CSV table of C-alpha atoms in Angstrom, one decimal:
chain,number,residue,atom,x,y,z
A,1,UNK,CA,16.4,-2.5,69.3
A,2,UNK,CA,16.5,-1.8,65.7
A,3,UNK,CA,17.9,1.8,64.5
A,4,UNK,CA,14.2,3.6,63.7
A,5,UNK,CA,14.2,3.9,67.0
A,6,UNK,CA,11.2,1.0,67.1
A,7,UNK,CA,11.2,-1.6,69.6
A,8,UNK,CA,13.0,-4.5,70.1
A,9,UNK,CA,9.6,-6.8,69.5
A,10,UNK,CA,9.0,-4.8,66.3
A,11,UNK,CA,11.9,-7.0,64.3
A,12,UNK,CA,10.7,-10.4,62.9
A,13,UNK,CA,10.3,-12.7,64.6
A,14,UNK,CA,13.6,-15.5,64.4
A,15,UNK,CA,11.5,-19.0,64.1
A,16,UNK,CA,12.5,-21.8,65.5
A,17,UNK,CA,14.3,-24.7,63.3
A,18,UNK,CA,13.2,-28.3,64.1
A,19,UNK,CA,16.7,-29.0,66.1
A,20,UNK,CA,15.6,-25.2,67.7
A,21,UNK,CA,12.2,-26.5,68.6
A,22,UNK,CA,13.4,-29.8,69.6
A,23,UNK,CA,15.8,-28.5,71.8
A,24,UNK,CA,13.5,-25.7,73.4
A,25,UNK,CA,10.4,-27.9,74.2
A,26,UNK,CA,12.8,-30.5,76.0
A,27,UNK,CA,13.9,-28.0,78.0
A,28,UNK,CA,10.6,-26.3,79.1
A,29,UNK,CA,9.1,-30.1,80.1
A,30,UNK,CA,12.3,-30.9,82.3
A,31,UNK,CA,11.9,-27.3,83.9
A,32,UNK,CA,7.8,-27.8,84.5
A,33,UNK,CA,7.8,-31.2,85.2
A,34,UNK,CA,11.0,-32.0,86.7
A,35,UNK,CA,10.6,-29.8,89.8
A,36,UNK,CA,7.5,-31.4,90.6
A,37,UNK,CA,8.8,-35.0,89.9
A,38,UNK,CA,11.2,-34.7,92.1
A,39,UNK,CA,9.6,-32.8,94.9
A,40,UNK,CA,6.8,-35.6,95.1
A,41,UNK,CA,8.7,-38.0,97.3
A,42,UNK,CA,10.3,-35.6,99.6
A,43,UNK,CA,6.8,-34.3,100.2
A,44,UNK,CA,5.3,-37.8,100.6
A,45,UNK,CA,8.1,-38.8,103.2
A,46,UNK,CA,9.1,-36.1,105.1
A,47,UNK,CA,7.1,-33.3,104.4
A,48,UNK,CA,9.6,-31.4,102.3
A,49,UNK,CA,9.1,-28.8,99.6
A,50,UNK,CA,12.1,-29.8,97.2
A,51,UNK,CA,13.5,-25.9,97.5
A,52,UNK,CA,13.2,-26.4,101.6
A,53,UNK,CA,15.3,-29.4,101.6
A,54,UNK,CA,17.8,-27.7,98.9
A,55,UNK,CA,18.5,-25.2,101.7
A,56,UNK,CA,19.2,-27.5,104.2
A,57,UNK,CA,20.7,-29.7,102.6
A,58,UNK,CA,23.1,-26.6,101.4
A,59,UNK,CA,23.3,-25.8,105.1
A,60,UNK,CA,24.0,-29.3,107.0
A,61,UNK,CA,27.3,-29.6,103.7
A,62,UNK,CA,28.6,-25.9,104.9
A,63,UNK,CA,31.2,-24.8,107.3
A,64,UNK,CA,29.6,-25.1,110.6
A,65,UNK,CA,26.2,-25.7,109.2
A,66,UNK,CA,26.1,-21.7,108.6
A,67,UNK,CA,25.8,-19.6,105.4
A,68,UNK,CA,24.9,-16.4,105.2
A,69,UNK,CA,21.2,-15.9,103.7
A,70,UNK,CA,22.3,-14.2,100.1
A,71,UNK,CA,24.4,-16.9,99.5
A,72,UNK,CA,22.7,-19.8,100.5
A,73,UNK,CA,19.6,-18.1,98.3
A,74,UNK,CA,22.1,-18.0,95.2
A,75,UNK,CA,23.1,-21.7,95.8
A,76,UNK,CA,19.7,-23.0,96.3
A,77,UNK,CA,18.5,-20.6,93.2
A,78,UNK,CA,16.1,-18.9,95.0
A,79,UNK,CA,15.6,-15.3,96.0
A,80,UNK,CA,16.3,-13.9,99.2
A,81,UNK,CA,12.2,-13.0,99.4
A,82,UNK,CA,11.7,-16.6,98.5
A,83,UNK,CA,14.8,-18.0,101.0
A,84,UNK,CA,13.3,-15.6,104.2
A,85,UNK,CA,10.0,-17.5,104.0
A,86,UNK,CA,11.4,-21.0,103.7
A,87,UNK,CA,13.9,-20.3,106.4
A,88,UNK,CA,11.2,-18.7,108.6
A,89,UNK,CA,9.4,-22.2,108.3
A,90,UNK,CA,12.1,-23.9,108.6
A,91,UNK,CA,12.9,-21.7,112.3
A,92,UNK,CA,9.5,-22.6,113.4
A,93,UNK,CA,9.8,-26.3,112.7
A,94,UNK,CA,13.2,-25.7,115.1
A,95,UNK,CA,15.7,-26.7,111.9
A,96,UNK,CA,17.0,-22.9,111.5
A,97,UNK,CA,18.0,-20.1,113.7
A,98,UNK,CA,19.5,-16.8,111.9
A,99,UNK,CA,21.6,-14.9,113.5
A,100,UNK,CA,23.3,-11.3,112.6
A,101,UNK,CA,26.8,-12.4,110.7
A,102,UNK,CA,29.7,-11.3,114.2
A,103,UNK,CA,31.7,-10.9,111.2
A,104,UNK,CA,29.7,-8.0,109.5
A,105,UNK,CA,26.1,-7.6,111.2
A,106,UNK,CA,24.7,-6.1,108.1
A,107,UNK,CA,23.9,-9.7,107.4
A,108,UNK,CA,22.2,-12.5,108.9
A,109,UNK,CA,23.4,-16.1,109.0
A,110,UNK,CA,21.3,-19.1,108.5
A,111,UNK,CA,22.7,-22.1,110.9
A,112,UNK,CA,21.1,-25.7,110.8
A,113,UNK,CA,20.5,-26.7,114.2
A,114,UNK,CA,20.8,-30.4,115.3
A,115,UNK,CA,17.5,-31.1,114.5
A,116,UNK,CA,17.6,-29.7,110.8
A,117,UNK,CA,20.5,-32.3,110.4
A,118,UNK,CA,18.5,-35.4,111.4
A,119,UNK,CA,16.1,-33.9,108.9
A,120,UNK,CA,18.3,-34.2,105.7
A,121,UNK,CA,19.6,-37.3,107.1
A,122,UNK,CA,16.7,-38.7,106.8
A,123,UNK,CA,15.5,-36.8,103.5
A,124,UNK,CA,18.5,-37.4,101.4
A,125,UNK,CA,18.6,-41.1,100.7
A,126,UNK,CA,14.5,-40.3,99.4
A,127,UNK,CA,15.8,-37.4,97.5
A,128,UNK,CA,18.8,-39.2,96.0
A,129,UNK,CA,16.8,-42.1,95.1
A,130,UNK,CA,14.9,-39.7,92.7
A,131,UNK,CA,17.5,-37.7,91.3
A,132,UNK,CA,19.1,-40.9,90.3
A,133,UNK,CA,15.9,-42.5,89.0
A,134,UNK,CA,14.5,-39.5,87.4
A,135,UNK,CA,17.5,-38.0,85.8
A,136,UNK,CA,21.2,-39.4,85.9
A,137,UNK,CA,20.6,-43.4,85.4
A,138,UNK,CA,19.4,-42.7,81.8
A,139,UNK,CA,22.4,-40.6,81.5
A,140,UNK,CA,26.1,-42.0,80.4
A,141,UNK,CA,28.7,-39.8,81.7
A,142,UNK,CA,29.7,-37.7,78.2
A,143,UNK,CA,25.6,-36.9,78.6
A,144,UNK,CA,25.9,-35.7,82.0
A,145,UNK,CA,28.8,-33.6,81.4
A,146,UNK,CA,26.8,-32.3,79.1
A,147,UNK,CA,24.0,-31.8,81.1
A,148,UNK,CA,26.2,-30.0,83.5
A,149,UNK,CA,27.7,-27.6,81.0
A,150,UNK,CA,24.3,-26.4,79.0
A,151,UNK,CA,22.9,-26.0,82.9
A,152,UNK,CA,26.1,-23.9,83.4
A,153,UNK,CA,25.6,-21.8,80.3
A,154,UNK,CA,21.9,-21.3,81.0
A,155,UNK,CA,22.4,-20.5,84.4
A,156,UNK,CA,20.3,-17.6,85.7
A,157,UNK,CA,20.8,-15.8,88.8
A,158,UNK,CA,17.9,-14.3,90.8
A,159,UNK,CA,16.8,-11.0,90.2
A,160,UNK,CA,18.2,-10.2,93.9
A,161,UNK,CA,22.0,-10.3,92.9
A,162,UNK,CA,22.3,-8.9,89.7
């Protein structure tokens, strides 16, 4: 906000540089067309939304298959909206129960059942085929590490925690 007491979207606009522009529109085509890339196989084979099998996959690698709902929404980087539909899905298919958390019944825990095991067992090796086809085989390792760190520093957390 600038000090007349104008808006923020009344300053100049800051133009991109070529290594600016370069850099954004990379990054808008991997996050519109990667998602999609990715999800096609999953969706061909088994059925899968890629953000459905990011829950259960987050699911069949936790403690006892369980996780509460608001965190297993900030590790699949959904919201908790976005997470109770998907999980409601996934309860019908008989991959999910939720139950209230004995630990604190204020929250509900999302538990991979048997089934929704045999489920990523079967989806991973599709999934994994694509990640490593569309993304880290035409990567060395100092360009996955830094991969990993810009997606760390760009990291965004759903509206729902803040």
């Amino acid at each position: 906000m600038s000090g007349t007491g104008g808006h923020e979207g009344d300053e100049e606009p800051r133009w991109l540089d070529e290594q600016e522009k370069a850099a954004w529109t990379g990054l808008i085509s991997l996050v519109l067309l990667l998602p999609a890339k990715l999800e096609s196989p999953l969706r061909q084979e088994h059925g899968l939304t890629l953000f459905e099998y990011l829950v259960l996959s987050h699911l069949s690698e936790a403690p006892r298959r369980k996780l509460r709902m608001g965190e297993l929404a900030f590790l699949a980087s959904g919201s908790l909206s976005r997470l109770s539909n998907v999980v409601k899905r996934c309860e019908q298919r008989g991959w999910v129960v939720r139950t209230p958390d004995p630990a604190d019944g204020r929250y509900t825990l999302a538990e991979l059942t048997d089934a929704g095991f045999g489920i990523v067992e079967l989806a991973a090796p599709t999934h994994l085929r694509a990640v490593r086809r569309i993304v880290l085989d035409s990567l060395n390792t100092a360009d996955q590490k830094a991969l990993a760190r810009v997606a760390e520093k760009l990291r965004i957390v759903p509206d729902d925690f803040g």
